[in-house]
Amino acid sequence: MKEQVEMKELKEGRYVIIDDEACVIKSIAKSKPGKHGAAKARVDAIGLFDNSKRSIVGSVATKVYVPIVERKTAQVLTITGDVVQLMDLAEFNTFEIPLPDEYKERVKEGEEVSYLTALGKIKLDLRN
């Protein structure tokens, strides 16, 4: 799910879709309008699911898409190697996602974890 906004409405720390990937905005640089043109904006962002750096440049009036990112809670059912099986605590559906190496010691069976979902992709979110 996504919605459309103008580039001038974007803010650092929010999300934007670049190359069909949900990204977190790291910086926004805006220039003043010139003699024959409109003000421009450059948005630098990092992919939410693949951590690759992306940027877009356009007029501040250019429409861009913003993903609807949801943070949900799930219970860890099983951990098998690099895959963790989760059950959503609101909808009670189960799914499997890859378990990153940096989270292997922090994720335990039976515990509750938070995860992010956007554009049909899912990622564990263990910030604390």
PDB file of C-alpha atoms in Angstrom:
ATOM      1  CA  MET A   1       0.000   0.000   0.000  1.00  0.00           C
ATOM      2  CA  LYS A   2       1.244   3.458  -0.867  1.00  0.00           C
ATOM      3  CA  GLU A   3       0.103   7.041  -1.163  1.00  0.00           C
ATOM      4  CA  GLN A   4       1.200   9.939  -3.356  1.00  0.00           C
ATOM      5  CA  VAL A   5       2.690  13.200  -2.022  1.00  0.00           C
ATOM      6  CA  GLU A   6       4.746  16.088  -3.399  1.00  0.00           C
ATOM      7  CA  MET A   7       8.509  16.085  -2.817  1.00  0.00           C
ATOM      8  CA  LYS A   8       8.291  19.285  -0.755  1.00  0.00           C
ATOM      9  CA  GLU A   9       6.236  17.400   1.871  1.00  0.00           C
ATOM     10  CA  LEU A  10       8.940  14.765   2.522  1.00  0.00           C
ATOM     11  CA  LYS A  11      10.884  14.867   5.794  1.00  0.00           C
ATOM     12  CA  GLU A  12      14.037  13.179   7.085  1.00  0.00           C
ATOM     13  CA  GLY A  13      13.362   9.922   8.919  1.00  0.00           C
ATOM     14  CA  ARG A  14      10.162   9.274   6.957  1.00  0.00           C
ATOM     15  CA  TYR A  15       9.741   6.843   4.070  1.00  0.00           C
ATOM     16  CA  VAL A  16       9.686   7.158   0.267  1.00  0.00           C
ATOM     17  CA  ILE A  17       9.548   4.664  -2.590  1.00  0.00           C
ATOM     18  CA  ILE A  18      12.581   4.755  -4.895  1.00  0.00           C
ATOM     19  CA  ASP A  19      12.975   2.114  -7.635  1.00  0.00           C
ATOM     20  CA  ASP A  20       9.978   0.170  -6.241  1.00  0.00           C
ATOM     21  CA  GLU A  21      11.725  -0.190  -2.866  1.00  0.00           C
ATOM     22  CA  ALA A  22      10.673   1.316   0.468  1.00  0.00           C
ATOM     23  CA  CYS A  23      13.459   3.614   1.711  1.00  0.00           C
ATOM     24  CA  VAL A  24      14.172   5.675   4.831  1.00  0.00           C
ATOM     25  CA  ILE A  25      14.986   9.305   4.001  1.00  0.00           C
ATOM     26  CA  LYS A  26      18.419  10.308   5.331  1.00  0.00           C
ATOM     27  CA  SER A  27      18.768  13.810   3.848  1.00  0.00           C
ATOM     28  CA  ILE A  28      16.870  16.301   1.727  1.00  0.00           C
ATOM     29  CA  ALA A  29      18.580  19.194  -0.090  1.00  0.00           C
ATOM     30  CA  LYS A  30      16.399  21.889  -1.660  1.00  0.00           C
ATOM     31  CA  SER A  31      17.583  24.589  -4.052  1.00  0.00           C
ATOM     32  CA  LYS A  32      15.980  27.945  -4.708  1.00  0.00           C
ATOM     33  CA  PRO A  33      14.041  28.533  -7.907  1.00  0.00           C
ATOM     34  CA  GLY A  34      16.115  29.891 -10.765  1.00  0.00           C
ATOM     35  CA  LYS A  35      15.348  32.437 -13.432  1.00  0.00           C
ATOM     36  CA  HIS A  36      13.639  29.902 -15.724  1.00  0.00           C
ATOM     37  CA  GLY A  37      12.828  26.990 -13.477  1.00  0.00           C
ATOM     38  CA  ALA A  38      11.241  25.720 -10.335  1.00  0.00           C
ATOM     39  CA  ALA A  39      12.965  24.809  -7.084  1.00  0.00           C
ATOM     40  CA  LYS A  40      14.600  21.376  -7.073  1.00  0.00           C
ATOM     41  CA  ALA A  41      14.973  18.798  -4.313  1.00  0.00           C
ATOM     42  CA  ARG A  42      17.465  15.951  -3.909  1.00  0.00           C
ATOM     43  CA  VAL A  43      16.409  13.121  -1.604  1.00  0.00           C
ATOM     44  CA  ASP A  44      19.025  10.625  -0.359  1.00  0.00           C
ATOM     45  CA  ALA A  45      17.643   7.475   1.221  1.00  0.00           C
ATOM     46  CA  ILE A  46      18.599   3.956   2.310  1.00  0.00           C
ATOM     47  CA  GLY A  47      16.538   0.877   1.412  1.00  0.00           C
ATOM     48  CA  LEU A  48      14.476  -0.423   4.318  1.00  0.00           C
ATOM     49  CA  PHE A  49      14.869  -4.073   3.323  1.00  0.00           C
ATOM     50  CA  ASP A  50      18.145  -4.174   1.337  1.00  0.00           C
ATOM     51  CA  ASN A  51      20.163  -1.311   2.951  1.00  0.00           C
ATOM     52  CA  SER A  52      21.305   0.042  -0.430  1.00  0.00           C
ATOM     53  CA  LYS A  53      21.708   3.792  -0.959  1.00  0.00           C
ATOM     54  CA  ARG A  54      19.350   5.472  -3.432  1.00  0.00           C
ATOM     55  CA  SER A  55      18.556   9.049  -4.404  1.00  0.00           C
ATOM     56  CA  ILE A  56      16.044  10.970  -6.481  1.00  0.00           C
ATOM     57  CA  VAL A  57      16.198  14.495  -7.888  1.00  0.00           C
ATOM     58  CA  GLY A  58      13.215  16.465  -9.077  1.00  0.00           C
ATOM     59  CA  SER A  59      11.113  19.568  -8.791  1.00  0.00           C
ATOM     60  CA  VAL A  60       9.613  20.193  -5.351  1.00  0.00           C
ATOM     61  CA  ALA A  61       6.191  19.868  -6.991  1.00  0.00           C
ATOM     62  CA  THR A  62       6.990  16.384  -8.389  1.00  0.00           C
ATOM     63  CA  LYS A  63       4.694  13.707  -7.029  1.00  0.00           C
ATOM     64  CA  VAL A  64       6.365  10.682  -5.417  1.00  0.00           C
ATOM     65  CA  TYR A  65       4.982   7.633  -3.673  1.00  0.00           C
ATOM     66  CA  VAL A  66       5.297   7.049   0.057  1.00  0.00           C
ATOM     67  CA  PRO A  67       4.879   3.489   1.375  1.00  0.00           C
ATOM     68  CA  ILE A  68       2.584   2.717   4.267  1.00  0.00           C
ATOM     69  CA  VAL A  69       4.956   1.052   6.739  1.00  0.00           C
ATOM     70  CA  GLU A  70       3.343  -0.828   9.609  1.00  0.00           C
ATOM     71  CA  ARG A  71       5.049  -1.956  12.797  1.00  0.00           C
ATOM     72  CA  LYS A  72       3.449  -5.103  14.205  1.00  0.00           C
ATOM     73  CA  THR A  73       4.106  -7.578  16.988  1.00  0.00           C
ATOM     74  CA  ALA A  74       4.548 -11.315  16.605  1.00  0.00           C
ATOM     75  CA  GLN A  75       5.498 -14.314  18.714  1.00  0.00           C
ATOM     76  CA  VAL A  76       8.482 -16.449  17.735  1.00  0.00           C
ATOM     77  CA  LEU A  77       7.279 -20.016  17.160  1.00  0.00           C
ATOM     78  CA  THR A  78      10.428 -21.775  15.929  1.00  0.00           C
ATOM     79  CA  ILE A  79      13.954 -20.941  14.832  1.00  0.00           C
ATOM     80  CA  THR A  80      15.450 -23.239  12.210  1.00  0.00           C
ATOM     81  CA  GLY A  81      18.946 -22.210  11.136  1.00  0.00           C
ATOM     82  CA  ASP A  82      18.630 -18.840   9.399  1.00  0.00           C
ATOM     83  CA  VAL A  83      14.810 -18.863   9.278  1.00  0.00           C
ATOM     84  CA  VAL A  84      12.410 -17.779  12.012  1.00  0.00           C
ATOM     85  CA  GLN A  85       8.714 -18.665  12.061  1.00  0.00           C
ATOM     86  CA  LEU A  86       6.470 -15.951  13.515  1.00  0.00           C
ATOM     87  CA  MET A  87       2.791 -15.690  14.427  1.00  0.00           C
ATOM     88  CA  ASP A  88       1.196 -12.252  14.210  1.00  0.00           C
ATOM     89  CA  LEU A  89      -0.449 -11.438  17.558  1.00  0.00           C
ATOM     90  CA  ALA A  90      -3.293  -9.414  16.014  1.00  0.00           C
ATOM     91  CA  GLU A  91      -4.289 -11.563  13.035  1.00  0.00           C
ATOM     92  CA  PHE A  92      -2.877 -14.944  14.221  1.00  0.00           C
ATOM     93  CA  ASN A  93      -1.391 -15.796  10.820  1.00  0.00           C
ATOM     94  CA  THR A  94       2.010 -17.507  10.655  1.00  0.00           C
ATOM     95  CA  PHE A  95       4.883 -16.767   8.282  1.00  0.00           C
ATOM     96  CA  GLU A  96       8.601 -17.384   7.929  1.00  0.00           C
ATOM     97  CA  ILE A  97      11.285 -14.759   7.338  1.00  0.00           C
ATOM     98  CA  PRO A  98      15.097 -14.858   7.244  1.00  0.00           C
ATOM     99  CA  LEU A  99      16.843 -14.305  10.579  1.00  0.00           C
ATOM    100  CA  PRO A 100      19.771 -11.851  10.252  1.00  0.00           C
ATOM    101  CA  ASP A 101      23.022 -12.888  11.943  1.00  0.00           C
ATOM    102  CA  GLU A 102      23.013  -9.836  14.234  1.00  0.00           C
ATOM    103  CA  TYR A 103      19.671 -10.922  15.770  1.00  0.00           C
ATOM    104  CA  LYS A 104      20.466 -14.617  16.368  1.00  0.00           C
ATOM    105  CA  GLU A 105      21.391 -14.153  20.052  1.00  0.00           C
ATOM    106  CA  ARG A 106      18.491 -11.767  20.764  1.00  0.00           C
ATOM    107  CA  VAL A 107      15.613 -13.788  19.272  1.00  0.00           C
ATOM    108  CA  LYS A 108      14.358 -16.680  21.428  1.00  0.00           C
ATOM    109  CA  GLU A 109      11.459 -19.072  20.894  1.00  0.00           C
ATOM    110  CA  GLY A 110       8.266 -18.047  22.687  1.00  0.00           C
ATOM    111  CA  GLU A 111       9.232 -14.364  22.943  1.00  0.00           C
ATOM    112  CA  GLU A 112       7.481 -11.421  21.328  1.00  0.00           C
ATOM    113  CA  VAL A 113       9.283  -9.427  18.619  1.00  0.00           C
ATOM    114  CA  SER A 114       8.316  -6.455  16.475  1.00  0.00           C
ATOM    115  CA  TYR A 115       8.514  -6.455  12.705  1.00  0.00           C
ATOM    116  CA  LEU A 116       7.993  -4.036   9.844  1.00  0.00           C
ATOM    117  CA  THR A 117       5.846  -4.655   6.789  1.00  0.00           C
ATOM    118  CA  ALA A 118       5.736  -2.513   3.636  1.00  0.00           C
ATOM    119  CA  LEU A 119       5.020  -3.225  -0.036  1.00  0.00           C
ATOM    120  CA  GLY A 120       4.493  -6.921   0.678  1.00  0.00           C
ATOM    121  CA  LYS A 121       7.891  -7.375   2.379  1.00  0.00           C
ATOM    122  CA  ILE A 122       8.580  -8.212   6.019  1.00  0.00           C
ATOM    123  CA  LYS A 123      11.615  -7.465   8.195  1.00  0.00           C
ATOM    124  CA  LEU A 124      12.421  -7.985  11.893  1.00  0.00           C
ATOM    125  CA  ASP A 125      12.780  -4.718  13.814  1.00  0.00           C
ATOM    126  CA  LEU A 126      14.755  -5.142  17.035  1.00  0.00           C
ATOM    127  CA  ARG A 127      16.010  -1.620  17.731  1.00  0.00           C
ATOM    128  CA  ASN A 128      16.026  -1.737  21.515  1.00  0.00           C
TER     129      ASN A 128
END
